[in-house]
PDB file of C-alpha atoms in Angstrom:
ATOM      1  CA  ALA A 195      -4.760 -12.112 -12.384  1.00  0.00           C
ATOM      2  CA  GLN A 196      -4.768  -8.372 -12.122  1.00  0.00           C
ATOM      3  CA  THR A 197      -1.595  -6.392 -12.651  1.00  0.00           C
ATOM      4  CA  VAL A 198      -0.644  -2.751 -12.247  1.00  0.00           C
ATOM      5  CA  THR A 199       2.194  -1.139 -14.161  1.00  0.00           C
ATOM      6  CA  GLN A 200       3.936   2.167 -13.554  1.00  0.00           C
ATOM      7  CA  SER A 201       6.413   2.603 -16.378  1.00  0.00           C
ATOM      8  CA  GLN A 202       8.127   5.717 -15.035  1.00  0.00           C
ATOM      9  CA  PRO A 203      10.556   4.839 -12.228  1.00  0.00           C
ATOM     10  CA  GLU A 204      11.486   8.499 -11.764  1.00  0.00           C
ATOM     11  CA  MET A 205       9.987  11.845 -12.716  1.00  0.00           C
ATOM     12  CA  SER A 206      10.948  15.409 -11.959  1.00  0.00           C
ATOM     13  CA  VAL A 207       9.024  18.662 -12.065  1.00  0.00           C
ATOM     14  CA  GLN A 208       9.783  22.294 -11.429  1.00  0.00           C
ATOM     15  CA  GLU A 209       8.059  23.847  -8.451  1.00  0.00           C
ATOM     16  CA  ALA A 210       4.680  25.399  -9.423  1.00  0.00           C
ATOM     17  CA  GLU A 211       4.509  23.387 -12.652  1.00  0.00           C
ATOM     18  CA  THR A 212       2.274  20.444 -13.531  1.00  0.00           C
ATOM     19  CA  VAL A 213       3.322  16.816 -13.767  1.00  0.00           C
ATOM     20  CA  THR A 214       1.476  13.651 -14.791  1.00  0.00           C
ATOM     21  CA  LEU A 215       2.311  10.206 -13.458  1.00  0.00           C
ATOM     22  CA  SER A 216       1.229   7.240 -15.552  1.00  0.00           C
ATOM     23  CA  CYS A 217      -0.404   4.002 -14.488  1.00  0.00           C
ATOM     24  CA  THR A 218      -1.918   1.182 -16.494  1.00  0.00           C
ATOM     25  CA  TYR A 219      -3.634  -1.905 -15.202  1.00  0.00           C
ATOM     26  CA  ASP A 220      -4.959  -5.163 -16.477  1.00  0.00           C
ATOM     27  CA  THR A 221      -8.175  -6.775 -15.301  1.00  0.00           C
ATOM     28  CA  SER A 222     -11.140  -8.649 -16.670  1.00  0.00           C
ATOM     29  CA  GLU A 223     -13.426  -7.341 -13.945  1.00  0.00           C
ATOM     30  CA  SER A 224     -16.001  -4.635 -14.480  1.00  0.00           C
ATOM     31  CA  ASP A 225     -16.054  -3.125 -11.018  1.00  0.00           C
ATOM     32  CA  TYR A 226     -13.030  -2.107  -9.004  1.00  0.00           C
ATOM     33  CA  TYR A 227     -11.301   0.735  -7.220  1.00  0.00           C
ATOM     34  CA  LEU A 228      -8.123   2.533  -8.182  1.00  0.00           C
ATOM     35  CA  PHE A 229      -5.916   4.474  -5.820  1.00  0.00           C
ATOM     36  CA  TRP A 230      -2.920   6.711  -5.789  1.00  0.00           C
ATOM     37  CA  TYR A 231      -0.856   6.570  -2.610  1.00  0.00           C
ATOM     38  CA  LYS A 232       2.026   8.860  -1.701  1.00  0.00           C
ATOM     39  CA  GLN A 233       5.005   7.686   0.333  1.00  0.00           C
ATOM     40  CA  PRO A 234       7.204  10.597   1.461  1.00  0.00           C
ATOM     41  CA  PRO A 235      10.660  10.080   2.984  1.00  0.00           C
ATOM     42  CA  SER A 236       8.937   9.802   6.358  1.00  0.00           C
ATOM     43  CA  ARG A 237       7.611   6.526   4.902  1.00  0.00           C
ATOM     44  CA  GLN A 238       3.952   6.637   5.872  1.00  0.00           C
ATOM     45  CA  MET A 239       1.750   5.762   2.918  1.00  0.00           C
ATOM     46  CA  ILE A 240      -0.902   8.413   2.505  1.00  0.00           C
ATOM     47  CA  LEU A 241      -3.954   8.108   0.302  1.00  0.00           C
ATOM     48  CA  VAL A 242      -3.916  10.823  -2.344  1.00  0.00           C
ATOM     49  CA  ILE A 243      -7.000  10.007  -4.362  1.00  0.00           C
ATOM     50  CA  ARG A 244      -9.459   7.197  -5.038  1.00  0.00           C
ATOM     51  CA  GLN A 245     -11.547   6.401  -8.105  1.00  0.00           C
ATOM     52  CA  GLU A 246     -14.475   4.003  -8.335  1.00  0.00           C
ATOM     53  CA  ALA A 247     -14.592   2.286 -11.712  1.00  0.00           C
ATOM     54  CA  TYR A 248     -18.354   2.713 -12.076  1.00  0.00           C
ATOM     55  CA  LYS A 249     -18.005   6.482 -11.838  1.00  0.00           C
ATOM     56  CA  GLN A 250     -17.308   8.180 -15.131  1.00  0.00           C
ATOM     57  CA  GLN A 251     -16.312  11.449 -13.548  1.00  0.00           C
ATOM     58  CA  ASN A 252     -12.616  11.780 -12.793  1.00  0.00           C
ATOM     59  CA  ALA A 253     -11.782  12.161  -9.100  1.00  0.00           C
ATOM     60  CA  THR A 254     -10.232  15.404  -7.888  1.00  0.00           C
ATOM     61  CA  GLU A 255      -8.680  16.374  -4.562  1.00  0.00           C
ATOM     62  CA  ASN A 256      -7.433  19.947  -4.523  1.00  0.00           C
ATOM     63  CA  ARG A 257      -4.284  20.027  -6.715  1.00  0.00           C
ATOM     64  CA  PHE A 258      -4.509  16.318  -7.489  1.00  0.00           C
ATOM     65  CA  SER A 259      -6.698  14.915 -10.230  1.00  0.00           C
ATOM     66  CA  VAL A 260      -6.860  11.725 -12.227  1.00  0.00           C
ATOM     67  CA  ASN A 261      -7.483  10.894 -15.849  1.00  0.00           C
ATOM     68  CA  PHE A 262      -9.376   7.614 -15.697  1.00  0.00           C
ATOM     69  CA  GLN A 263      -9.726   5.900 -19.060  1.00  0.00           C
ATOM     70  CA  LYS A 264     -11.586   2.663 -18.347  1.00  0.00           C
ATOM     71  CA  ALA A 265     -11.496   1.261 -21.872  1.00  0.00           C
ATOM     72  CA  ALA A 266      -7.768   1.896 -22.142  1.00  0.00           C
ATOM     73  CA  LYS A 267      -7.215   0.691 -18.556  1.00  0.00           C
ATOM     74  CA  SER A 268      -5.269   3.806 -17.780  1.00  0.00           C
ATOM     75  CA  PHE A 269      -5.268   5.815 -14.535  1.00  0.00           C
ATOM     76  CA  SER A 270      -2.871   8.747 -14.540  1.00  0.00           C
ATOM     77  CA  LEU A 271      -2.346  11.252 -11.719  1.00  0.00           C
ATOM     78  CA  LYS A 272      -1.961  14.945 -12.456  1.00  0.00           C
ATOM     79  CA  ILE A 273      -0.367  17.180  -9.857  1.00  0.00           C
ATOM     80  CA  SER A 274      -0.922  20.870 -10.501  1.00  0.00           C
ATOM     81  CA  ASP A 275       1.099  23.720  -8.996  1.00  0.00           C
ATOM     82  CA  SER A 276       3.698  21.277  -7.684  1.00  0.00           C
ATOM     83  CA  GLN A 277       5.113  21.978  -4.252  1.00  0.00           C
ATOM     84  CA  LEU A 278       8.314  20.825  -2.574  1.00  0.00           C
ATOM     85  CA  GLY A 279       6.211  18.727  -0.214  1.00  0.00           C
ATOM     86  CA  ASP A 280       4.936  16.701  -3.158  1.00  0.00           C
ATOM     87  CA  ALA A 281       8.341  15.047  -3.483  1.00  0.00           C
ATOM     88  CA  ALA A 282       7.734  11.374  -2.690  1.00  0.00           C
ATOM     89  CA  MET A 283       7.274   7.951  -4.153  1.00  0.00           C
ATOM     90  CA  TYR A 284       3.820   7.523  -5.678  1.00  0.00           C
ATOM     91  CA  PHE A 285       2.119   4.170  -5.972  1.00  0.00           C
ATOM     92  CA  CYS A 286      -0.844   3.284  -8.124  1.00  0.00           C
ATOM     93  CA  ALA A 287      -2.998   0.476  -6.707  1.00  0.00           C
ATOM     94  CA  TYR A 288      -5.968  -1.630  -7.761  1.00  0.00           C
ATOM     95  CA  ARG A 289      -8.615  -3.307  -5.668  1.00  0.00           C
ATOM     96  CA  SER A 290     -11.325  -5.580  -6.955  1.00  0.00           C
ATOM     97  CA  ALA A 291     -14.837  -4.676  -5.845  1.00  0.00           C
ATOM     98  CA  PHE A 292     -15.543  -8.395  -5.607  1.00  0.00           C
ATOM     99  CA  SER A 293     -12.590  -9.261  -3.433  1.00  0.00           C
ATOM    100  CA  ASN A 294     -13.402 -10.542   0.033  1.00  0.00           C
ATOM    101  CA  THR A 295      -9.846  -9.802   1.064  1.00  0.00           C
ATOM    102  CA  GLY A 296      -9.812  -6.200  -0.067  1.00  0.00           C
ATOM    103  CA  LYS A 297      -6.186  -6.666  -0.966  1.00  0.00           C
ATOM    104  CA  LEU A 298      -4.463  -3.984  -2.969  1.00  0.00           C
ATOM    105  CA  ILE A 299      -2.327  -4.749  -6.009  1.00  0.00           C
ATOM    106  CA  PHE A 300       0.398  -2.166  -6.363  1.00  0.00           C
ATOM    107  CA  GLY A 301       2.470  -0.869  -9.203  1.00  0.00           C
ATOM    108  CA  GLN A 302       6.229  -0.551  -8.953  1.00  0.00           C
ATOM    109  CA  GLY A 303       6.139   3.075  -7.847  1.00  0.00           C
ATOM    110  CA  THR A 304       7.305   6.380  -9.343  1.00  0.00           C
ATOM    111  CA  THR A 305       9.726   8.621  -7.480  1.00  0.00           C
ATOM    112  CA  LEU A 306       8.822  12.261  -7.985  1.00  0.00           C
ATOM    113  CA  GLN A 307      11.466  14.942  -7.513  1.00  0.00           C
ATOM    114  CA  VAL A 308      10.352  18.551  -7.196  1.00  0.00           C
ATOM    115  CA  LYS A 309      12.981  21.131  -8.116  1.00  0.00           C
ATOM    116  CA  PRO A 310      12.883  24.577  -6.500  1.00  0.00           C
TER     117      PRO A 310
ATOM    118  CA  ASP B  54      -7.918   9.898  11.990  1.00  0.00           C
ATOM    119  CA  VAL B  55      -6.979   6.246  11.780  1.00  0.00           C
ATOM    120  CA  LYS B  56      -3.759   5.413  13.565  1.00  0.00           C
ATOM    121  CA  VAL B  57      -1.772   2.333  12.563  1.00  0.00           C
ATOM    122  CA  THR B  58       1.322   1.894  14.701  1.00  0.00           C
ATOM    123  CA  GLN B  59       4.213  -0.405  13.945  1.00  0.00           C
ATOM    124  CA  SER B  60       6.390  -1.147  16.944  1.00  0.00           C
ATOM    125  CA  SER B  61       9.784  -0.544  15.315  1.00  0.00           C
ATOM    126  CA  ARG B  62      10.968   1.723  12.508  1.00  0.00           C
ATOM    127  CA  TYR B  63      14.293  -0.090  12.205  1.00  0.00           C
ATOM    128  CA  LEU B  64      15.221  -3.593  13.231  1.00  0.00           C
ATOM    129  CA  VAL B  65      18.434  -5.581  12.788  1.00  0.00           C
ATOM    130  CA  LYS B  66      18.398  -9.331  13.363  1.00  0.00           C
ATOM    131  CA  ARG B  67      20.614 -12.290  12.614  1.00  0.00           C
ATOM    132  CA  THR B  68      20.039 -15.201  10.262  1.00  0.00           C
ATOM    133  CA  GLY B  69      18.068 -17.972  11.928  1.00  0.00           C
ATOM    134  CA  GLU B  70      16.473 -15.766  14.582  1.00  0.00           C
ATOM    135  CA  LYS B  71      12.731 -15.735  15.170  1.00  0.00           C
ATOM    136  CA  VAL B  72      11.524 -12.203  14.467  1.00  0.00           C
ATOM    137  CA  PHE B  73       8.259 -10.549  15.501  1.00  0.00           C
ATOM    138  CA  LEU B  74       6.880  -7.426  13.832  1.00  0.00           C
ATOM    139  CA  GLU B  75       3.967  -5.874  15.671  1.00  0.00           C
ATOM    140  CA  CYS B  76       1.161  -3.703  14.352  1.00  0.00           C
ATOM    141  CA  VAL B  77      -1.661  -2.028  16.280  1.00  0.00           C
ATOM    142  CA  GLN B  78      -4.623  -0.051  14.931  1.00  0.00           C
ATOM    143  CA  ASP B  79      -6.987   2.100  16.936  1.00  0.00           C
ATOM    144  CA  MET B  80     -10.096   2.156  14.740  1.00  0.00           C
ATOM    145  CA  ASP B  81     -11.661  -1.215  15.491  1.00  0.00           C
ATOM    146  CA  HIS B  82     -10.998  -2.334  11.919  1.00  0.00           C
ATOM    147  CA  GLU B  83     -11.795  -5.936  11.087  1.00  0.00           C
ATOM    148  CA  ASN B  84      -9.236  -6.271   8.305  1.00  0.00           C
ATOM    149  CA  MET B  85      -5.497  -6.044   8.719  1.00  0.00           C
ATOM    150  CA  PHE B  86      -2.693  -6.640   6.219  1.00  0.00           C
ATOM    151  CA  TRP B  87       1.050  -7.181   6.070  1.00  0.00           C
ATOM    152  CA  TYR B  88       2.905  -6.079   2.931  1.00  0.00           C
ATOM    153  CA  ARG B  89       6.502  -6.255   1.936  1.00  0.00           C
ATOM    154  CA  GLN B  90       8.007  -3.362  -0.082  1.00  0.00           C
ATOM    155  CA  ASP B  91      11.045  -3.899  -2.310  1.00  0.00           C
ATOM    156  CA  PRO B  92      12.564  -1.512  -4.890  1.00  0.00           C
ATOM    157  CA  GLY B  93      11.135  -2.037  -8.342  1.00  0.00           C
ATOM    158  CA  LEU B  94       8.487  -4.450  -7.058  1.00  0.00           C
ATOM    159  CA  GLY B  95       6.115  -2.146  -5.235  1.00  0.00           C
ATOM    160  CA  LEU B  96       4.224  -3.664  -2.304  1.00  0.00           C
ATOM    161  CA  ARG B  97       3.308  -7.325  -2.194  1.00  0.00           C
ATOM    162  CA  LEU B  98       0.810  -8.890   0.207  1.00  0.00           C
ATOM    163  CA  ILE B  99       2.218 -11.420   2.656  1.00  0.00           C
ATOM    164  CA  TYR B 100      -0.822 -12.215   4.834  1.00  0.00           C
ATOM    165  CA  PHE B 101      -4.080 -10.643   5.824  1.00  0.00           C
ATOM    166  CA  SER B 102      -6.623 -11.174   8.573  1.00  0.00           C
ATOM    167  CA  TYR B 103     -10.353 -10.445   8.440  1.00  0.00           C
ATOM    168  CA  ASP B 104     -11.151 -11.180  12.076  1.00  0.00           C
ATOM    169  CA  VAL B 105      -9.594 -12.308  15.327  1.00  0.00           C
ATOM    170  CA  LYS B 106      -7.781 -15.625  14.854  1.00  0.00           C
ATOM    171  CA  MET B 107      -8.678 -15.613  11.138  1.00  0.00           C
ATOM    172  CA  LYS B 108      -5.961 -15.299   8.526  1.00  0.00           C
ATOM    173  CA  GLU B 109      -5.360 -15.966   4.872  1.00  0.00           C
ATOM    174  CA  LYS B 110      -2.212 -16.184   2.805  1.00  0.00           C
ATOM    175  CA  GLY B 111      -1.370 -13.419   0.419  1.00  0.00           C
ATOM    176  CA  ASP B 112       0.899 -13.580  -2.600  1.00  0.00           C
ATOM    177  CA  ILE B 113       4.229 -14.254  -0.853  1.00  0.00           C
ATOM    178  CA  PRO B 114       3.564 -16.097   2.453  1.00  0.00           C
ATOM    179  CA  GLU B 115       6.564 -18.446   2.344  1.00  0.00           C
ATOM    180  CA  GLY B 116       8.806 -18.029   5.365  1.00  0.00           C
ATOM    181  CA  TYR B 117       6.232 -15.985   7.277  1.00  0.00           C
ATOM    182  CA  SER B 118       3.382 -16.603   9.680  1.00  0.00           C
ATOM    183  CA  VAL B 119       0.967 -14.283  11.453  1.00  0.00           C
ATOM    184  CA  SER B 120      -0.966 -14.031  14.671  1.00  0.00           C
ATOM    185  CA  ARG B 121      -4.131 -12.120  15.508  1.00  0.00           C
ATOM    186  CA  GLU B 122      -5.225 -12.786  19.068  1.00  0.00           C
ATOM    187  CA  LYS B 123      -6.874  -9.382  19.548  1.00  0.00           C
ATOM    188  CA  LYS B 124      -8.749  -7.287  17.047  1.00  0.00           C
ATOM    189  CA  GLU B 125      -6.399  -4.319  17.258  1.00  0.00           C
ATOM    190  CA  ARG B 126      -3.124  -6.248  16.951  1.00  0.00           C
ATOM    191  CA  PHE B 127      -1.671  -8.138  14.006  1.00  0.00           C
ATOM    192  CA  SER B 128       1.775  -9.696  14.275  1.00  0.00           C
ATOM    193  CA  LEU B 129       4.052 -10.872  11.492  1.00  0.00           C
ATOM    194  CA  ILE B 130       6.465 -13.651  12.417  1.00  0.00           C
ATOM    195  CA  LEU B 131       9.603 -14.709  10.616  1.00  0.00           C
ATOM    196  CA  GLU B 132      10.117 -18.211  11.956  1.00  0.00           C
ATOM    197  CA  SER B 133      13.784 -18.428  10.966  1.00  0.00           C
ATOM    198  CA  ALA B 134      14.990 -15.184   9.444  1.00  0.00           C
ATOM    199  CA  SER B 135      16.998 -15.305   6.246  1.00  0.00           C
ATOM    200  CA  THR B 136      18.914 -12.588   4.414  1.00  0.00           C
ATOM    201  CA  ASN B 137      16.376 -12.523   1.574  1.00  0.00           C
ATOM    202  CA  GLN B 138      13.813 -11.276   4.070  1.00  0.00           C
ATOM    203  CA  THR B 139      15.694  -8.001   4.431  1.00  0.00           C
ATOM    204  CA  SER B 140      13.062  -5.501   3.353  1.00  0.00           C
ATOM    205  CA  MET B 141      10.578  -2.822   4.351  1.00  0.00           C
ATOM    206  CA  TYR B 142       7.434  -4.205   5.982  1.00  0.00           C
ATOM    207  CA  LEU B 143       4.193  -2.249   5.994  1.00  0.00           C
ATOM    208  CA  CYS B 144       1.082  -2.965   8.014  1.00  0.00           C
ATOM    209  CA  ALA B 145      -2.354  -1.697   6.983  1.00  0.00           C
ATOM    210  CA  SER B 146      -5.903  -1.854   8.252  1.00  0.00           C
ATOM    211  CA  ARG B 147      -9.335  -1.366   6.722  1.00  0.00           C
ATOM    212  CA  GLY B 148     -12.877  -1.255   8.010  1.00  0.00           C
ATOM    213  CA  THR B 149     -15.418  -3.622   6.483  1.00  0.00           C
ATOM    214  CA  GLY B 150     -17.249  -2.037   3.571  1.00  0.00           C
ATOM    215  CA  ILE B 151     -14.643   0.692   3.210  1.00  0.00           C
ATOM    216  CA  PRO B 152     -12.280   0.378   0.251  1.00  0.00           C
ATOM    217  CA  THR B 153      -9.401   2.457   1.623  1.00  0.00           C
ATOM    218  CA  GLN B 154      -6.525   0.938   3.578  1.00  0.00           C
ATOM    219  CA  HIS B 155      -4.596   2.931   6.166  1.00  0.00           C
ATOM    220  CA  PHE B 156      -0.909   2.257   6.576  1.00  0.00           C
ATOM    221  CA  GLY B 157       1.647   2.360   9.358  1.00  0.00           C
ATOM    222  CA  ASP B 158       5.065   3.982   9.018  1.00  0.00           C
ATOM    223  CA  GLY B 159       6.795   0.757   8.071  1.00  0.00           C
ATOM    224  CA  THR B 160       9.566  -1.295   9.655  1.00  0.00           C
ATOM    225  CA  ARG B 161      12.877  -1.492   7.841  1.00  0.00           C
ATOM    226  CA  LEU B 162      14.199  -4.930   8.703  1.00  0.00           C
ATOM    227  CA  SER B 163      17.786  -6.007   8.064  1.00  0.00           C
ATOM    228  CA  ILE B 164      18.799  -9.633   8.431  1.00  0.00           C
ATOM    229  CA  LEU B 165      22.557 -10.092   8.785  1.00  0.00           C
TER     230      LEU B 165
END
């Protein structure tokens, strides 16, 4: 069975600085998707970034980028130029490309605090 | 933009009550999901549905059932609520062939 682990329950960063959130996963499959979701205090889960395992190039969305290391089964999220609005809980999630359910397997979450 | 609407943000019920959590999506998505979110555990899948009247159990279905009579609506039912079902419940939907799920705002349910 696949598992996703986020080993940092809480992180903090100074406004305008860069922070990296860690995520590791375990799978025997060769094709899958990885996601980072953000859950602000308003509670709606928002997709931050998505990575397809067959793509070697790391995904980037504006200030958000990932470091995808397939062999190491690592998928970290880098937030550059942190803003107060980045404060939220961040979840890493895995989805098998072969799954007929499309279910997501989530990590435990990392709460990010942004200090002014 | 996809809109997934959960009927209640907060709900307080008593032990033994039958509880209904409603979720509606406006994008004609075939797939809908119910997750439960608990501190330190992330989100865990309770049930999902891939079509009207079709459903499959997720990882933690015990104590729950679901109903999908119309494509846009997916209901989670707690047949006889218990205190260990106090949690945050999140609904999501996804179009076929699209890997990304879209989430509602969540319902924080307290069972007293």
